[in-house]
């Protein structure tokens, strides 16, 4: 049968999605299912790994059925995933020994403090490109081994396997035949040396993690194995691409030249700058991460995350009840000419890159008697753009590369006011592509390249089509002035919680 499609599996933090793409990189069909978020204690976040597998395989079958596409018409499957989320399962039974510990979960903060107290911060930073934080997988694996009865003994006997969600899905899709991950996901574990491209023995020993649990690390684009006949009605589809979701989005945005930057506006904002084969060490609190391993080489990226992006608009909607629908924020923000001097710093969960202040808290400054609802809504939208600029300025400083244009994706990019303001405050063009599902698209491209569905990255560049370009329309002096006041506002938010 003619292989006309690539199937991307996009396993995110709140939903499992399956998207079918054609050769032009266009979406043919989407299926999506939300799954349960488990909060056993304050600051703890878990997922049921079996529910993740069930929902993900379910939407994969559903998208083919609703599109009227036979599994035999699928050239390959590409996988992209919420990163860092940690699953440990029994090799023999395939059963997880504990719920998946989600990237957002803070339960291992004390293990991180301990690593810092032992003076390991610089070593870990150098080896893995990461700051020591509960965000990453390494301390989550240790927690499971320390806290689940019998887990450590079993792990030491080689009976348990660890994987992030990509690994878990591939293992299940192949019915336990393949235990792999790709460079981009490995680089988020805090266990992987991103220079030597090896699991780091010293960190593994420190955390007491047996090497036998770890998946084999592979390039992001190659045939890792085939789906077991039972998953797709007898078809053995090649699984041919894997990347963490933010790196996949960078790939889907065709950011192939050094210095190209994408920003995904979701709950938070994830900003990545491609730095090519150069591994840039940040002086400004950004992470160094592997972008992907493709065409026989590993390329790197600088990454900065803003904790409160779209979530700030949800806060206006759900807590302040200033709007009924997130999309209305654009309408109200444009009813006023400016914020009337109001700044909102949405440090509700502290501040991420480049500030890394766990004790910062949400702050509103500049209020006067004339400040109204529209000013606050506008200030909330502007805060997303300001925070993104904070990260991008740090990236420019670290890399010595001046941003030429910003490629954007994610839900909040539908907000034209936000996109225009982002362009104004950065002083560069903002490019919104036609396909904003760039995460899934990136995974599809990685898989398609491995099986010859697409021939080269050039084809991907050609497929990338712009929907709208936002050009900076604000005078430099004006944007500099309002940004200066933003910086002052951020200082007020810092170190609030003692
Ligand atoms: O690092 C976490 C990130 O991969 C999660 O992405 O889109 O599932 O919120 P998302």
XYZ file of N, CA and C in Angstrom, residues 283-450:
504
model
N 25.823 31.766 31.327
C 26.241 32.530 32.516
C 25.005 33.163 33.146
N 23.865 32.916 32.517
C 22.654 33.637 32.918
C 21.510 32.723 33.359
N 21.856 31.545 33.838
C 20.804 30.686 34.385
C 19.969 29.949 33.356
N 20.461 29.824 32.129
C 19.728 29.021 31.145
C 20.273 27.599 31.175
N 19.518 26.684 30.592
C 19.965 25.294 30.527
C 20.635 25.040 29.191
N 21.633 24.164 29.200
C 22.206 23.688 27.943
C 21.637 22.301 27.732
N 21.110 22.063 26.556
C 20.405 20.812 26.358
C 20.699 20.301 24.954
N 20.462 18.993 24.748
C 20.663 18.480 23.384
C 19.394 18.738 22.589
N 19.562 19.362 21.436
C 18.388 19.651 20.595
C 17.923 18.362 19.925
N 18.870 17.636 19.341
C 18.560 16.377 18.667
C 19.850 15.755 18.153
N 19.756 14.495 17.810
C 20.840 13.838 17.083
C 20.265 13.439 15.737
N 20.714 14.107 14.706
C 20.188 13.865 13.355
C 21.348 13.949 12.369
N 21.284 13.177 11.309
C 22.312 13.214 10.257
C 23.706 12.952 10.822
N 23.795 12.060 11.773
C 25.099 11.676 12.308
C 25.744 12.689 13.222
N 25.049 13.744 13.593
C 25.648 14.678 14.558
C 24.634 15.112 15.621
N 25.208 15.503 16.750
C 24.381 15.973 17.857
C 24.438 17.495 17.871
N 23.266 18.127 17.962
C 23.246 19.589 18.041
C 22.623 20.008 19.360
N 23.032 21.199 19.795
C 22.659 21.659 21.128
C 21.718 22.858 21.064
N 21.136 23.157 22.216
C 20.278 24.341 22.319
C 20.433 24.945 23.700
N 20.154 26.235 23.779
C 20.016 26.893 25.082
C 18.524 26.948 25.363
N 18.143 26.702 26.590
C 16.717 26.697 26.908
C 16.415 27.541 28.141
N 15.347 28.277 28.043
C 14.862 29.020 29.210
C 13.370 28.825 29.318
N 12.883 28.573 30.533
C 11.439 28.435 30.662
C 10.857 29.493 31.584
N 9.694 29.963 31.148
C 8.907 30.910 31.925
C 7.771 30.086 32.519
N 7.618 30.111 33.839
C 6.622 29.240 34.464
C 5.188 29.657 34.131
N 4.932 30.958 34.127
C 3.548 31.422 33.925
C 3.399 32.148 32.594
N 2.916 31.433 31.620
C 2.622 32.038 30.317
C 1.112 32.118 30.188
N 0.540 31.177 29.435
C -0.912 31.120 29.284
C -1.616 30.970 30.625
N -0.910 30.392 31.599
C -1.505 30.200 32.931
C -1.877 31.540 33.569
N -1.190 32.616 33.172
C -1.519 33.942 33.714
C -2.919 34.359 33.251
N -3.234 34.013 32.020
C -4.562 34.355 31.471
C -5.629 33.488 32.141
N -5.269 32.222 32.394
C -6.214 31.360 33.118
C -6.494 31.926 34.511
N -5.476 32.506 35.107
C -5.629 33.099 36.439
C -6.619 34.281 36.376
N -6.492 35.087 35.321
C -7.450 36.197 35.151
C -8.874 35.653 35.029
N -8.969 34.508 34.347
C -10.282 33.918 34.074
C -10.835 33.188 35.311
N -10.006 32.321 35.894
C -10.530 31.416 36.927
C -10.511 32.008 38.335
N -9.507 32.795 38.631
C -9.398 33.311 40.002
C -9.942 34.728 40.122
N -9.509 35.627 39.218
C -9.996 37.006 39.314
C -11.347 37.179 38.633
N -11.702 36.241 37.764
C -12.968 36.296 37.004
C -13.097 37.603 36.206
N -11.983 38.070 35.667
C -12.013 39.306 34.875
C -12.462 39.032 33.445
N -12.322 37.796 33.005
C -12.763 37.401 31.659
C -13.464 36.041 31.758
N -14.319 35.765 30.768
C -15.009 34.466 30.769
C -14.228 33.434 29.983
N -13.520 33.930 28.997
C -12.828 33.047 28.068
C -11.445 33.653 27.831
N -10.415 32.790 27.751
C -9.052 33.307 27.567
C -8.942 34.188 26.320
N -9.661 33.789 25.266
C -9.570 34.539 23.999
C -10.052 35.979 24.163
N -10.933 36.237 25.145
C -11.457 37.601 25.344
C -10.379 38.574 25.817
N -9.278 38.033 26.324
C -8.229 38.920 26.847
C -7.735 39.877 25.764
N -7.709 39.403 24.527
C -7.244 40.268 23.429
C -8.192 41.457 23.258
N -9.481 41.184 23.272
C -10.486 42.231 23.084
C -10.342 43.316 24.162
N -10.267 42.888 25.425
C -10.207 43.880 26.519
C -8.865 44.616 26.536
N -7.789 43.911 26.226
C -6.462 44.552 26.243
C -6.377 45.655 25.199
N -7.078 45.493 24.102
C -6.984 46.493 23.026
C -8.023 47.611 23.187
N -8.806 47.556 24.258
C -9.734 48.664 24.527
C -9.023 49.838 25.201
N -7.784 49.610 25.629
C -6.993 50.699 26.223
C -5.696 50.857 25.427
N -5.097 52.039 25.497
C -3.889 52.296 24.694
C -2.634 51.720 25.324
N -2.664 51.575 26.640
C -1.512 51.033 27.361
C -2.005 50.526 28.713
N -1.087 50.138 29.567
C -1.526 49.582 30.865
C -1.709 50.673 31.921
N -1.556 51.926 31.501
C -1.691 53.032 32.457
C -0.673 52.886 33.591
N 0.484 52.356 33.259
C 1.567 52.238 34.243
C 1.478 50.995 35.123
N 0.503 50.119 34.859
C 0.346 48.919 35.699
C 1.257 47.806 35.180
N 1.960 47.147 36.080
C 2.774 45.963 35.742
C 2.340 44.803 36.614
N 2.111 43.661 35.977
C 1.827 42.436 36.728
C 3.014 41.501 36.535
N 3.620 41.079 37.618
C 4.694 40.083 37.539
C 4.091 38.765 38.060
N 3.770 37.821 37.153
C 3.039 36.629 37.594
C 3.964 35.566 38.180
N 4.665 35.925 39.232
C 5.629 34.990 39.843
C 4.893 34.094 40.836
N 3.770 33.529 40.401
C 2.928 32.748 41.316
C 3.652 31.503 41.826
N 4.554 30.986 41.006
C 5.325 29.796 41.410
C 6.806 30.143 41.431
N 7.114 31.353 41.871
C 8.494 31.812 41.798
C 8.820 32.227 40.367
N 10.077 32.520 40.122
C 10.496 32.927 38.775
C 11.486 31.920 38.220
N 11.291 31.524 36.964
C 12.218 30.611 36.294
C 13.369 31.386 35.681
N 13.859 30.891 34.545
C 15.005 31.510 33.891
C 14.657 32.942 33.483
N 15.594 33.871 33.515
C 16.957 33.707 34.025
C 17.075 34.033 35.505
N 15.938 34.255 36.186
C 16.000 34.738 37.582
C 16.184 33.619 38.601
N 15.537 32.475 38.377
C 15.556 31.338 39.307
C 15.397 31.788 40.750
N 14.249 32.380 41.016
C 13.967 32.791 42.382
C 12.720 32.045 42.865
N 12.952 30.999 43.664
C 11.835 30.182 44.172
C 10.939 30.980 45.105
N 11.508 32.058 45.653
C 10.786 32.802 46.686
C 10.117 34.065 46.148
N 10.207 34.295 44.844
C 9.485 35.431 44.261
C 7.994 35.102 44.289
N 7.159 36.098 44.355
C 5.709 35.890 44.338
C 5.036 36.934 43.446
N 3.818 36.611 43.019
C 3.085 37.491 42.119
C 2.945 38.893 42.698
N 3.131 39.876 41.843
C 3.172 41.265 42.295
C 2.498 42.146 41.251
N 1.709 43.108 41.715
C 1.185 44.103 40.788
C 1.626 45.476 41.291
N 2.245 46.257 40.420
C 2.723 47.584 40.840
C 2.217 48.635 39.862
N 2.321 49.893 40.286
C 1.955 51.004 39.409
C 0.472 51.319 39.410
N -0.254 50.771 40.371
C -1.705 51.010 40.404
C -2.008 52.448 40.813
N -2.925 53.074 40.103
C -3.411 54.399 40.491
C -4.937 54.325 40.501
N -5.557 55.416 40.880
C -7.016 55.442 40.981
C -7.669 55.177 39.615
N -6.957 55.499 38.554
C -7.538 55.322 37.213
C -7.327 53.931 36.616
N -6.620 53.067 37.333
C -6.341 51.732 36.780
C -7.632 50.917 36.754
N -7.919 50.292 35.612
C -9.156 49.520 35.532
C -8.876 48.093 35.064
N -9.946 47.349 34.917
C -9.850 45.938 34.547
C -9.056 45.740 33.260
N -9.312 46.593 32.275
C -8.637 46.418 30.991
C -7.123 46.608 31.119
N -6.747 47.534 31.995
C -5.308 47.749 32.206
C -4.664 46.497 32.816
N -5.382 45.887 33.748
C -4.837 44.687 34.405
C -4.739 43.541 33.393
N -5.774 43.387 32.568
C -5.759 42.314 31.557
C -4.601 42.548 30.591
N -4.449 43.792 30.189
C -3.351 44.106 29.264
C -1.988 43.850 29.913
N -1.884 44.231 31.195
C -0.610 44.016 31.913
C -0.298 42.514 31.994
N -1.341 41.693 32.152
C -1.125 40.240 32.234
C -0.582 39.715 30.907
N -1.175 40.155 29.813
C -0.675 39.705 28.498
C 0.748 40.202 28.260
N 0.958 41.462 28.601
C 2.303 42.026 28.380
C 3.354 41.269 29.202
N 2.943 40.784 30.384
C 3.925 40.100 31.247
C 4.478 38.849 30.558
N 3.670 38.218 29.719
C 4.135 37.009 29.021
C 5.254 37.401 28.053
N 5.046 38.507 27.373
C 6.054 38.971 26.409
C 7.309 39.476 27.116
N 7.118 40.173 28.234
C 8.286 40.681 28.979
C 9.145 39.517 29.496
N 8.469 38.509 30.052
C 9.230 37.365 30.604
C 9.994 36.656 29.489
N 9.365 36.555 28.316
C 10.044 35.921 27.179
C 11.263 36.741 26.780
N 11.098 38.074 26.834
C 12.242 38.923 26.493
C 13.380 38.741 27.507
N 13.041 38.584 28.787
C 14.083 38.357 29.804
C 14.937 37.151 29.411
N 14.263 36.074 28.974
C 14.987 34.850 28.607
C 15.790 35.070 27.329
N 15.167 35.703 26.349
C 15.847 35.882 25.057
C 17.077 36.788 25.202
N 16.968 37.813 26.043
C 18.137 38.689 26.263
C 19.275 37.877 26.865
N 18.938 36.971 27.806
C 19.968 36.114 28.414
C 20.595 35.217 27.350
N 19.775 34.721 26.445
C 20.288 33.860 25.368
C 21.233 34.620 24.450
N 20.845 35.844 24.134
C 21.699 36.659 23.256
C 23.042 36.899 23.931
N 22.969 37.157 25.239
C 24.189 37.427 25.982
C 25.079 36.174 26.047
N 24.474 35.025 26.315
C 25.239 33.773 26.430
C 25.850 33.347 25.096
N 25.085 33.495 24.034
C 25.516 32.945 22.745
C 26.285 33.948 21.906
N 26.140 35.236 22.255
C 26.755 36.277 21.419
C 26.035 36.419 20.088
N 24.849 35.802 19.977
C 24.086 35.890 18.721
C 22.868 36.780 18.945
N 22.704 37.769 18.065
C 21.551 38.671 18.180
C 20.359 38.021 17.494
N 19.230 38.035 18.177
C 18.022 37.422 17.610
C 17.621 38.118 16.307
N 17.419 37.297 15.258
C 17.024 37.877 13.978
C 15.506 37.947 13.867
N 14.841 36.900 14.319
C 13.371 36.861 14.310
C 12.966 35.763 15.284
N 11.737 35.838 15.781
C 11.265 34.819 16.724
C 10.153 34.004 16.067
N 10.337 32.678 16.065
C 9.284 31.796 15.577
C 8.431 31.365 16.775
N 7.132 31.401 16.606
C 6.252 31.138 17.745
C 5.287 29.999 17.441
N 4.854 29.316 18.496
C 3.813 28.305 18.363
C 3.118 28.160 19.706
N 2.104 27.286 19.750
C 1.353 27.095 20.988
C 0.066 27.912 20.988
N -0.830 27.543 21.915
C -2.189 28.093 21.941
C -2.264 29.613 21.969
N -1.448 30.256 22.825
C -1.590 31.707 23.010
C -1.107 32.514 21.802
N -0.517 31.844 20.810
C -0.075 32.601 19.619
C -1.271 33.064 18.789
N -2.469 32.540 19.104
C -3.673 33.018 18.419
C -3.994 34.451 18.852
N -3.410 34.893 19.956
C -3.684 36.228 20.483
C -2.809 37.250 19.740
N -3.442 37.963 18.817
C -2.683 38.895 17.966
C -2.080 40.046 18.765
N -2.797 40.480 19.794
C -2.233 41.562 20.608
C -0.916 41.116 21.247
N -0.937 39.909 21.811
C 0.273 39.396 22.465
C 1.419 39.283 21.453
N 1.125 38.768 20.274
C 2.182 38.588 19.271
C 2.759 39.945 18.834
N 1.852 40.940 18.661
C 2.337 42.274 18.258
C 3.192 42.882 19.360
N 2.720 42.723 20.604
C 3.478 43.307 21.713
C 4.829 42.601 21.865
N 4.816 41.275 21.621
C 6.091 40.534 21.695
C 7.086 41.100 20.678
N 6.593 41.363 19.486
C 7.458 41.932 18.451
C 7.937 43.331 18.854
N 7.019 44.137 19.383
C 7.373 45.507 19.788
C 8.451 45.507 20.864
N 8.291 44.624 21.845
C 9.189 44.690 22.994
C 10.557 44.072 22.667
N 10.558 43.130 21.701
C 11.839 42.543 21.291
C 12.519 43.368 20.210
N 11.719 44.108 19.466
C 12.270 44.882 18.335
C 12.654 43.989 17.168
N 12.060 42.807 17.078
C 12.292 41.926 15.915
C 10.947 41.378 15.435
N 10.975 40.818 14.228
C 9.747 40.228 13.698
C 9.389 38.960 14.463
N 8.104 38.748 14.619
C 7.594 37.499 15.194
C 6.887 36.748 14.070
N 7.297 35.510 13.856
C 6.751 34.720 12.743
C 5.845 33.613 13.271
N 4.572 33.707 12.934
C 3.631 32.661 13.338
C 3.372 31.751 12.133
N 3.688 30.452 12.270
C 3.524 29.562 11.113
C 2.068 29.133 10.903
N 1.808 28.604 9.717
C 0.450 28.111 9.418
C 0.118 26.932 10.316
N 1.076 25.990 10.448
C 0.854 24.847 11.330
C 1.472 25.195 12.676
N 0.600 25.432 13.674
C 1.165 25.769 14.989
C 1.317 24.509 15.857
N 0.947 23.354 15.316
C 1.180 22.067 16.023
C 2.620 21.633 15.733
N 3.563 22.492 16.046
C 4.926 22.214 15.607
C 5.605 21.101 16.409
N 5.102 20.844 17.617
C 5.682 19.756 18.413
C 5.467 18.423 17.699
N 4.210 18.148 17.373
C 3.885 16.901 16.674
C 4.538 16.882 15.295
N 4.540 18.034 14.650
C 5.136 18.107 13.313
C 6.625 17.759 13.362
N 7.308 18.260 14.401
C 8.739 17.964 14.544
C 8.974 16.466 14.679
N 8.129 15.807 15.490
C 8.278 14.357 15.672
C 7.999 13.638 14.354
N 7.008 14.128 13.624
C 6.679 13.519 12.328
C 7.864 13.663 11.374
N 8.460 14.847 11.348
C 9.608 15.073 10.460
C 10.777 14.147 10.805
N 11.039 14.011 12.110
C 12.161 13.155 12.525
C 11.933 11.721 12.047
N 10.682 11.251 12.190
C 10.367 9.885 11.759
C 10.404 9.779 10.232
N 9.847 10.771 9.583
C 9.772 10.742 8.116
C 11.143 10.785 7.463
N 12.070 11.522 8.087
C 13.434 11.587 7.533
C 14.111 10.213 7.616
N 13.821 9.497 8.712
C 14.493 8.204 8.924
C 14.050 7.154 7.907
